[in-house]
Coordinates of N, CA, C and O in Angstrom, one line a residue:
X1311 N 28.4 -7.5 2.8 CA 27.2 -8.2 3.3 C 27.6 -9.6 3.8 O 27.6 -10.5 3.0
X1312 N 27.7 -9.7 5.1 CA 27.5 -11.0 5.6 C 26.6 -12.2 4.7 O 25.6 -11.8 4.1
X1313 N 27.0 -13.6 4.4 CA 26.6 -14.3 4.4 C 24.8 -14.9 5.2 O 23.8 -15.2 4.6
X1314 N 25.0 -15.0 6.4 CA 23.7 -15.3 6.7 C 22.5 -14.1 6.4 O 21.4 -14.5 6.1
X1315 N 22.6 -12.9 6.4 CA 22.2 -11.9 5.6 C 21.3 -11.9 4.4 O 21.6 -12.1 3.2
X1316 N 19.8 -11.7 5.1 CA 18.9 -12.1 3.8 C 18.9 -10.6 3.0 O 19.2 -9.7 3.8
X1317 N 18.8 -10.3 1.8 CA 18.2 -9.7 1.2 C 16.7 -9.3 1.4 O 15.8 -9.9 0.9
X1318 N 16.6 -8.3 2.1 CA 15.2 -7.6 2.3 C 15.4 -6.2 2.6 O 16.5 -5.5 2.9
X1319 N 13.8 -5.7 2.5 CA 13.6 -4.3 2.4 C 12.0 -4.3 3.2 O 11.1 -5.1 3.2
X1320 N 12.1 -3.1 3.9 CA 10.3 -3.2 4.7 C 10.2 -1.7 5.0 O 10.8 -0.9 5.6
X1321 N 8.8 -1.7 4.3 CA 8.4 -0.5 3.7 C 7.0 -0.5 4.0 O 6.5 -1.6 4.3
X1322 N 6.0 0.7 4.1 CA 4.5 1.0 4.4 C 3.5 1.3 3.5 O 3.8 1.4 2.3
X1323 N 2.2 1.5 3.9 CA 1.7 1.9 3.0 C 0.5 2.6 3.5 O -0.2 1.8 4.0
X1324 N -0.2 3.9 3.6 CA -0.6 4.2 4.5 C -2.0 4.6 3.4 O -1.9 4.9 2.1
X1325 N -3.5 4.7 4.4 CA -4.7 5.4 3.7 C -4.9 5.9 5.0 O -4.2 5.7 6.0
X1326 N -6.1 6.6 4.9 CA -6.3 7.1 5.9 C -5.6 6.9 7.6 O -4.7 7.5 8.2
X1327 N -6.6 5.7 8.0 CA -6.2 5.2 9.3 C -5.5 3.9 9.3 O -5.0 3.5 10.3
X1328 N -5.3 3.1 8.1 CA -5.0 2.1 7.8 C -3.6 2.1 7.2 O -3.2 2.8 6.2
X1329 N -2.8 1.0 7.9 CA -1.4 1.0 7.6 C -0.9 -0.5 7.4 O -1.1 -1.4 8.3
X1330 N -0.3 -0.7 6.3 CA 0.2 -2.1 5.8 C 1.8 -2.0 5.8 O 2.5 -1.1 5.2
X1331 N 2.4 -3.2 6.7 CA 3.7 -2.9 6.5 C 3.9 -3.9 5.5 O 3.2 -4.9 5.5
X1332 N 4.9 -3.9 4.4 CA 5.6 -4.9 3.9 C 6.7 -5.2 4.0 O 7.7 -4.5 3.9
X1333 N 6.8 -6.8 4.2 CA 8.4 -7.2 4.3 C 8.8 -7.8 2.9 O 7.8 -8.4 2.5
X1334 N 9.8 -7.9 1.9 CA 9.7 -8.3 0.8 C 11.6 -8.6 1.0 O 12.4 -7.8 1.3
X1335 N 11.7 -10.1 0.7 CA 12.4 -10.6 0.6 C 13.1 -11.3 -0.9 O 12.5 -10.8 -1.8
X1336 N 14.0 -12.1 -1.2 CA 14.3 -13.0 -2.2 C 13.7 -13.9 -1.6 O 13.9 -14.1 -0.4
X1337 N 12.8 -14.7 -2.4 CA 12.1 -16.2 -2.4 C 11.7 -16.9 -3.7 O 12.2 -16.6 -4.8
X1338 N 10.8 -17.7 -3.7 CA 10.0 -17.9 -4.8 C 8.5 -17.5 -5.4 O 7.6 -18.1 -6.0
X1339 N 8.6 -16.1 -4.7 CA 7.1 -15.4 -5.2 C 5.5 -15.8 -4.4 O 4.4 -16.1 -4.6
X1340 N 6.1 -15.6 -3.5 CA 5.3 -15.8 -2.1 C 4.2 -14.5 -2.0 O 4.8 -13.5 -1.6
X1341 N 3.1 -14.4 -2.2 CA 3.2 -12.7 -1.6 C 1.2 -13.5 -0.3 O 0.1 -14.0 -0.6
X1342 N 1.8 -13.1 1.1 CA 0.8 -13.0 1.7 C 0.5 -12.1 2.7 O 1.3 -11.3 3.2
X1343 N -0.7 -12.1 3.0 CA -1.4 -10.9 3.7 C -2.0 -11.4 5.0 O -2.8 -12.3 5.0
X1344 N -1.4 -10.7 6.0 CA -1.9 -11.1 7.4 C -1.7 -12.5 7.4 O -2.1 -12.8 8.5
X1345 N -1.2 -13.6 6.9 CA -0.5 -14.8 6.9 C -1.4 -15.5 5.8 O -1.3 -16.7 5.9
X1346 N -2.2 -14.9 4.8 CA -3.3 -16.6 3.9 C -2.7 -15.3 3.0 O -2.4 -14.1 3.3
X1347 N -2.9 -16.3 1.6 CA -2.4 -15.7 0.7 C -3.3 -14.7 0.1 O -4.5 -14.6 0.5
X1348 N -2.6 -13.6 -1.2 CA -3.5 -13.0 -1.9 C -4.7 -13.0 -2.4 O -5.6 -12.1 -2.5
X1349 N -4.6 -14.7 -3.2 CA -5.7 -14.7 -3.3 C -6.8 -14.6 -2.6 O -7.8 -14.2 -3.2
X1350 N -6.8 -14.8 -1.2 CA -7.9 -15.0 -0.8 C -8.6 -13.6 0.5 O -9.3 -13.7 1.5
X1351 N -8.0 -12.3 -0.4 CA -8.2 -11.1 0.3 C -10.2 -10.8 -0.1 O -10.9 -11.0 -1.1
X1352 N -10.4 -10.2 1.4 CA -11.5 -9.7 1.6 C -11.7 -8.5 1.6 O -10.7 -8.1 2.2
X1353 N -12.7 -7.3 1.3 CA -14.0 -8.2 0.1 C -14.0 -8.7 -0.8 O -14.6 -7.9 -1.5
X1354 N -13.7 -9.4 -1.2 CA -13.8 -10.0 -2.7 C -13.8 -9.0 -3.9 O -13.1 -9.1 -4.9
X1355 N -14.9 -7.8 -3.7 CA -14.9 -7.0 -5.0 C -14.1 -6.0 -4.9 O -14.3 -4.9 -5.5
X1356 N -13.1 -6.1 -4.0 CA -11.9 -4.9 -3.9 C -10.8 -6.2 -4.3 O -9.7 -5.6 -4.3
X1357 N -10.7 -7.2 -4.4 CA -9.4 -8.2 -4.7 C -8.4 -7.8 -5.8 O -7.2 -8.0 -5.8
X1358 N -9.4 -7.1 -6.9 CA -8.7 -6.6 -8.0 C -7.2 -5.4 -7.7 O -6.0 -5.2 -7.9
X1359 N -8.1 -5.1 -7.3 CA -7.4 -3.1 -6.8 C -6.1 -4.1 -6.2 O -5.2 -4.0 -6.9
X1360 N -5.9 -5.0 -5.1 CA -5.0 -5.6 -4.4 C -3.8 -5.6 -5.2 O -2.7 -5.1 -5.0
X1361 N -4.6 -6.6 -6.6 CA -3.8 -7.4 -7.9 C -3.4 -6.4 -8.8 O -2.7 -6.8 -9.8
X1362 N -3.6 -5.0 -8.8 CA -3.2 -4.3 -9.5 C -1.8 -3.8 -9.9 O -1.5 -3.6 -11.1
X1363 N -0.7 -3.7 -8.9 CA 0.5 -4.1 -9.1 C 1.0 -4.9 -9.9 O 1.7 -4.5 -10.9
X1364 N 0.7 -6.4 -9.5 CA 1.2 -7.8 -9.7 C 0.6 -7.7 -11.4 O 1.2 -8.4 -12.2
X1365 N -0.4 -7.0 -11.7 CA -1.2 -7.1 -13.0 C -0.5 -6.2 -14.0 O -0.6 -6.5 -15.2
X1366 N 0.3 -5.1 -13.6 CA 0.8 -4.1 -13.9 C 1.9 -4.6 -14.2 O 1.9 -4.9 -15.4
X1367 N 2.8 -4.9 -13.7 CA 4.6 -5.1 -13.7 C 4.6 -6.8 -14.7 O 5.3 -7.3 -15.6
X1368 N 3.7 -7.2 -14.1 CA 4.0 -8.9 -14.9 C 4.1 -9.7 -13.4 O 4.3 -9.1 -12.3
X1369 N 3.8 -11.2 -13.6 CA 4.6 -11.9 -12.8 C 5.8 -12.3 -12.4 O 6.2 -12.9 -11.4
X1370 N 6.6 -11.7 -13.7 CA 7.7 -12.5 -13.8 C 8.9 -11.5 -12.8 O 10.0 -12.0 -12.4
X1371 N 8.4 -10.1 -12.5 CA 9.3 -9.8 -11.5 C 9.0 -9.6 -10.4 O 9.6 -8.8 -9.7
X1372 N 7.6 -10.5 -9.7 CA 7.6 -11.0 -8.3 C 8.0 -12.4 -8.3 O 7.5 -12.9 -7.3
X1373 N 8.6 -13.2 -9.0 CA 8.9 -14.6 -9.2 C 10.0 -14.7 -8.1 O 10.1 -15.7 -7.4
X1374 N 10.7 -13.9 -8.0 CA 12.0 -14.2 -6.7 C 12.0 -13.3 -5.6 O 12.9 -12.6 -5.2
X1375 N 10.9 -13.3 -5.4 CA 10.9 -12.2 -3.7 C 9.5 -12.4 -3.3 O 8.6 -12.7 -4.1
X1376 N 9.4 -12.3 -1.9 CA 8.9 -13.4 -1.0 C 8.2 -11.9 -0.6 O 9.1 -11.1 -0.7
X1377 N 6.9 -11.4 -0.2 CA 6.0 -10.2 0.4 C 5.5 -11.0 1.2 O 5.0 -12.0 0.7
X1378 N 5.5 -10.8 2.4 CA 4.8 -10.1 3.7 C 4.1 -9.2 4.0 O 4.9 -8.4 4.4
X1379 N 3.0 -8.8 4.1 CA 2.2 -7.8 4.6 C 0.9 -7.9 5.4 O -0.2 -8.5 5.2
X1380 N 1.6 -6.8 6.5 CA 0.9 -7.2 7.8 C -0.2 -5.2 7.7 O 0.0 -4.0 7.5
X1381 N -1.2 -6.0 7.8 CA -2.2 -4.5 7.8 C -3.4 -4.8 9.1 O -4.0 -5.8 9.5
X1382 N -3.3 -3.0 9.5 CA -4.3 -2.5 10.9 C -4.5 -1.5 10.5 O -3.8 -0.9 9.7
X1383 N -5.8 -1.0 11.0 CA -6.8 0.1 11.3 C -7.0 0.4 10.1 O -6.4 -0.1 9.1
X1384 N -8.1 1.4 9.9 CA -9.1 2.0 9.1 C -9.9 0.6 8.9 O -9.8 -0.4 9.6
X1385 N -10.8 0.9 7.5 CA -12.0 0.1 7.2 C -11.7 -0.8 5.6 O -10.9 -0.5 4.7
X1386 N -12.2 -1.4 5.7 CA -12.2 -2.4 4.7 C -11.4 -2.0 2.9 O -10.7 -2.5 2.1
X1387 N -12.2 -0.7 2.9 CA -11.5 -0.2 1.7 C -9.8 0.3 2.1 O -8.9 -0.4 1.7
X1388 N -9.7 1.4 2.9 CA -8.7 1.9 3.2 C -7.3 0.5 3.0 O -6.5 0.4 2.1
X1389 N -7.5 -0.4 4.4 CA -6.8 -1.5 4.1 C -6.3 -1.9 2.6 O -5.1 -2.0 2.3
X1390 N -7.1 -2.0 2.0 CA -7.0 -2.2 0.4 C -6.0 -1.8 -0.3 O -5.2 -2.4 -0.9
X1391 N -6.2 0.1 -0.3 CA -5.7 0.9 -0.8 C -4.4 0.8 -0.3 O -3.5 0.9 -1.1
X1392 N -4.0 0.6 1.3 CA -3.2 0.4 2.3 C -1.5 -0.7 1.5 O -0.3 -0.7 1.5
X1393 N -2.6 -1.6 1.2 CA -2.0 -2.8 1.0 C -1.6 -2.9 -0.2 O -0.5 -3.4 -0.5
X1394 N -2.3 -2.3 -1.3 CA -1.2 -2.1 -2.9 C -0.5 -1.1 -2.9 O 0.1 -0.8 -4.0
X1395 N -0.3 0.0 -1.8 CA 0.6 1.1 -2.0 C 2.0 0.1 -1.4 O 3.1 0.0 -1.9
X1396 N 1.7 -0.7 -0.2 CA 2.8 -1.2 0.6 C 3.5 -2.5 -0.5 O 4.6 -2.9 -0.6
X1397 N 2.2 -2.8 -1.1 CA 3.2 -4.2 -2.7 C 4.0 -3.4 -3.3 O 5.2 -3.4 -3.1
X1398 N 3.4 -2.5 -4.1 CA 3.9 -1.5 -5.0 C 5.7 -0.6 -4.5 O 6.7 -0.5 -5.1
X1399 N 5.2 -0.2 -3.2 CA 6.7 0.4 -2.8 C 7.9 -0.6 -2.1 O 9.1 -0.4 -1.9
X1400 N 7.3 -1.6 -1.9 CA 8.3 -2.9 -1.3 C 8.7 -3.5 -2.8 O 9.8 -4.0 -3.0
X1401 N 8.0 -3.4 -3.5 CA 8.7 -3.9 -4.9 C 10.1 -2.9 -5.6 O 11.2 -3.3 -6.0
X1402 N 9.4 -1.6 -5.4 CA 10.5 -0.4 -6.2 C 11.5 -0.7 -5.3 O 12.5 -1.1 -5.8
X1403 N 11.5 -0.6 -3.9 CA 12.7 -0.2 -2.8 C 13.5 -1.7 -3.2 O 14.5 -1.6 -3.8
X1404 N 13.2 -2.4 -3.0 CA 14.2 -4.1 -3.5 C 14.5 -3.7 -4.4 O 15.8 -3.5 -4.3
X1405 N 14.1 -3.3 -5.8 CA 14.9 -3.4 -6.8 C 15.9 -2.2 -7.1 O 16.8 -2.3 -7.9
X1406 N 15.8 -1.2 -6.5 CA 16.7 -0.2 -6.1 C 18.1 -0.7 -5.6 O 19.2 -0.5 -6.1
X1407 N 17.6 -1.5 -4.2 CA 18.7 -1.9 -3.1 C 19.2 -3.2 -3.8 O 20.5 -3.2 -4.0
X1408 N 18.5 -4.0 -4.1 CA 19.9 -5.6 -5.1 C 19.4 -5.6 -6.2 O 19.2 -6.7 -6.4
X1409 N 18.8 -4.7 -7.4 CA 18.5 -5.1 -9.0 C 20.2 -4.2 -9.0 O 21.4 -4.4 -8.8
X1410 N 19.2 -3.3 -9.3 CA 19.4 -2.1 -10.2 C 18.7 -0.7 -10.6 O 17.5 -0.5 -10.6
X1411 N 19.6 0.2 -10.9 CA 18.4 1.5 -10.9 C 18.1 1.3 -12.5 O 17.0 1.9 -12.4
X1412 N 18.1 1.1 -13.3 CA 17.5 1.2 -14.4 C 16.0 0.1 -14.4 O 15.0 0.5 -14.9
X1413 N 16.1 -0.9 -13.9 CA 15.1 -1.9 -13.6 C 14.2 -0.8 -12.5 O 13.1 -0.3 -12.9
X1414 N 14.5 -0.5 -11.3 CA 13.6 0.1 -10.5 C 13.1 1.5 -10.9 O 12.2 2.0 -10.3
X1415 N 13.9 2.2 -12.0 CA 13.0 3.6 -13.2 C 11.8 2.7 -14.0 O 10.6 2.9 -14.1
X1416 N 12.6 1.9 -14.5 CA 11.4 0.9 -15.3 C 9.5 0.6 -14.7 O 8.3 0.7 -15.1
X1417 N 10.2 0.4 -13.6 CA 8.9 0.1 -12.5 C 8.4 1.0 -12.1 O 7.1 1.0 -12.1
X1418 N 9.0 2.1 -11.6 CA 8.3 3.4 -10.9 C 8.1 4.1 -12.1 O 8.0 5.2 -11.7
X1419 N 8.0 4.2 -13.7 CA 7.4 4.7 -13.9 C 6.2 3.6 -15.0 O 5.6 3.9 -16.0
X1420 N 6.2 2.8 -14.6 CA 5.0 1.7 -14.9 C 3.9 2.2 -14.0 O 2.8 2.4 -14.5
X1421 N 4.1 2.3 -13.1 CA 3.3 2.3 -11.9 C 2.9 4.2 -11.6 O 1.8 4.6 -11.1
X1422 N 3.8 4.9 -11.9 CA 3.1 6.4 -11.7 C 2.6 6.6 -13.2 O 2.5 7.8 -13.3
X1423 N 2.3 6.0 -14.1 CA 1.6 6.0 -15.2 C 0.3 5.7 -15.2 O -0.6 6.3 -15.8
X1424 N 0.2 4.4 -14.3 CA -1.2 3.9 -14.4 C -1.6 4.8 -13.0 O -2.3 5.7 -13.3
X1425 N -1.4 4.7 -12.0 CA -1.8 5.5 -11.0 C -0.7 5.8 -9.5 O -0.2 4.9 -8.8
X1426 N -0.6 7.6 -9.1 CA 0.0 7.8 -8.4 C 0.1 7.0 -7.3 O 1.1 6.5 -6.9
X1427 N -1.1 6.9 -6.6 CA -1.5 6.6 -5.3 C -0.6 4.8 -4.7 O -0.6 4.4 -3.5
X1428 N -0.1 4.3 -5.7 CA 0.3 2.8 -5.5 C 1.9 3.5 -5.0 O 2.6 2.5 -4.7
X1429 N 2.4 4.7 -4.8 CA 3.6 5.0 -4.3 C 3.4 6.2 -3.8 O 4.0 6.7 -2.9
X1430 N 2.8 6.6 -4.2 CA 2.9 8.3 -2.9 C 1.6 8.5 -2.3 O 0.5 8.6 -2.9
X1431 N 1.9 8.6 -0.6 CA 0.3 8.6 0.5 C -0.3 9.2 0.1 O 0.2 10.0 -0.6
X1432 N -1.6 9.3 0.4 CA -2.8 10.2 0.5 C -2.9 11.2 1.4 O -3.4 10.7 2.5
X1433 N -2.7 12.6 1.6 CA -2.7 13.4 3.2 C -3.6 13.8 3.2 O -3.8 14.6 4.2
X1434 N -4.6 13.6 2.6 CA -6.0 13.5 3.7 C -5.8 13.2 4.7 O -5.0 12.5 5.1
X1435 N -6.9 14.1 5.3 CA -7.2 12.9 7.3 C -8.5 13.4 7.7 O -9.1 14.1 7.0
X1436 N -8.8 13.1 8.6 CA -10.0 13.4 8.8 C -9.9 14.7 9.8 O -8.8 15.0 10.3
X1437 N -10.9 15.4 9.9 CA -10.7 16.7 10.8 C -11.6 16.4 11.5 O -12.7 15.8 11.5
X1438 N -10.8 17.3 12.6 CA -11.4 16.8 14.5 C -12.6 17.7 14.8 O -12.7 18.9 14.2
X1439 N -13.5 17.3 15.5 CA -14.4 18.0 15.7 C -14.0 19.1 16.9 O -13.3 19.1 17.9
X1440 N -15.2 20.6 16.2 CA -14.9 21.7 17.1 C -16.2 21.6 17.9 O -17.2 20.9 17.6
X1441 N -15.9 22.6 19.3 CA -17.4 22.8 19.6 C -18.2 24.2 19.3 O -17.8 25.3 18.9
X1442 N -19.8 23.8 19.8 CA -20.2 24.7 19.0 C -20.9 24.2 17.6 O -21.3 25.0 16.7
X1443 N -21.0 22.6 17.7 CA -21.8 21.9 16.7 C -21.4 21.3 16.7 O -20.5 21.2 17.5
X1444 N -22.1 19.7 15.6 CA -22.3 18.8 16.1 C -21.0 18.1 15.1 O -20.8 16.9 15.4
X1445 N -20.3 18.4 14.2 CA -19.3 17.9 13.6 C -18.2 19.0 13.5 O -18.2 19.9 14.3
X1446 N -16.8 19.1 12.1 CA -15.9 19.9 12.2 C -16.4 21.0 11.6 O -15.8 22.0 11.9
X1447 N -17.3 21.3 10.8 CA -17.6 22.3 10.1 C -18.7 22.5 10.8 O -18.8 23.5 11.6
X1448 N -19.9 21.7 10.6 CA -21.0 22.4 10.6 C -21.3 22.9 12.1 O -20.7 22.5 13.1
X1449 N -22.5 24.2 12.1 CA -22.4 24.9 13.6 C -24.2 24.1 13.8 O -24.9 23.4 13.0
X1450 N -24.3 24.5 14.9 CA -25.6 24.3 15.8 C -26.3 25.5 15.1 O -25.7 26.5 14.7
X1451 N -27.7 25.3 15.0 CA -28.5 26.3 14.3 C -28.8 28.0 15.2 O -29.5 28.1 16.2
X1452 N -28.4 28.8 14.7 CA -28.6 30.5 15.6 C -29.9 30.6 15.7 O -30.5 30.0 14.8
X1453 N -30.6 31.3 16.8 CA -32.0 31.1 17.2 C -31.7 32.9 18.5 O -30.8 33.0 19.4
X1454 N -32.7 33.7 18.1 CA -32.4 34.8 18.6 C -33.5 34.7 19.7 O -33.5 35.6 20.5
X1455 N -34.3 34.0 19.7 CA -35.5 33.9 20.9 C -35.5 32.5 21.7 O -36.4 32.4 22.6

């Protein structure tokens, strides 16, 4: 590994329509979203779900790595969901690539303990509309006269 060579990993996080990339480096425990920090994610009463990670693992092992995460599309919740699957897997993938694997089992199973969804996507999606009615399932009402 080259010298000028940062230590990083960049990894996703997907809900529905909404996708958060994360960049997660060696720093001093930076973690921001769309460029203002965590604290100050919107709506407010989804901020928790965000912190869920960071609440999970401790502070003390995002204390030297620096998150970035950049999130688009879907809706307010999705993003959310979007954005602790992308903390959660930018956390395991670093400590895989410069800890260690026994530190990154430690974590991934901290985290598939309390809940799957913070590491493996959702494949829902939405289904396309057919015709012949007015959404994907439902039909136009039969009428014989």
């Amino acid at each position: 590994m080259p010298k000028s060579e940062i230590p990083s990993v960049q990894v996703f996080g997907r809900k529905k329509n909404a996708v958060a990339v994360a960049y997660c480096r060696r720093g001093l425990g930076m973690v921001k979203i769309n460029g203002s920090p965590i604290e100050l994610v919107q709506p407010e009463t989804l901020r928790l779900k965000v912190f869920e990670p960071i609440l999970l693992l401790g502070r003390h092992r995002f204390e030297n790595v620096d998150i970035r995460i950049r999130v688009k599309g879907g809706g307010h919740s999705a993003q959310i969901y979007a954005i602790r699957q992308a903390l959660a897997k930018s956390l395991v993938a670093y400590f895989q690539k410069y800890v260690d694997e026994a530190a990154k089992n430690e974590i991934k199973k901290i985290l598939l303990s309390y809940d799957r969804a913070l590491l493996v996507s959702d494949p829902r999606r939405c289904e396309p509309k057919k015709f012949g009615g007015k959404s994907a399932r439902s039909r136009f009402q039969k009428s014989y006269r």
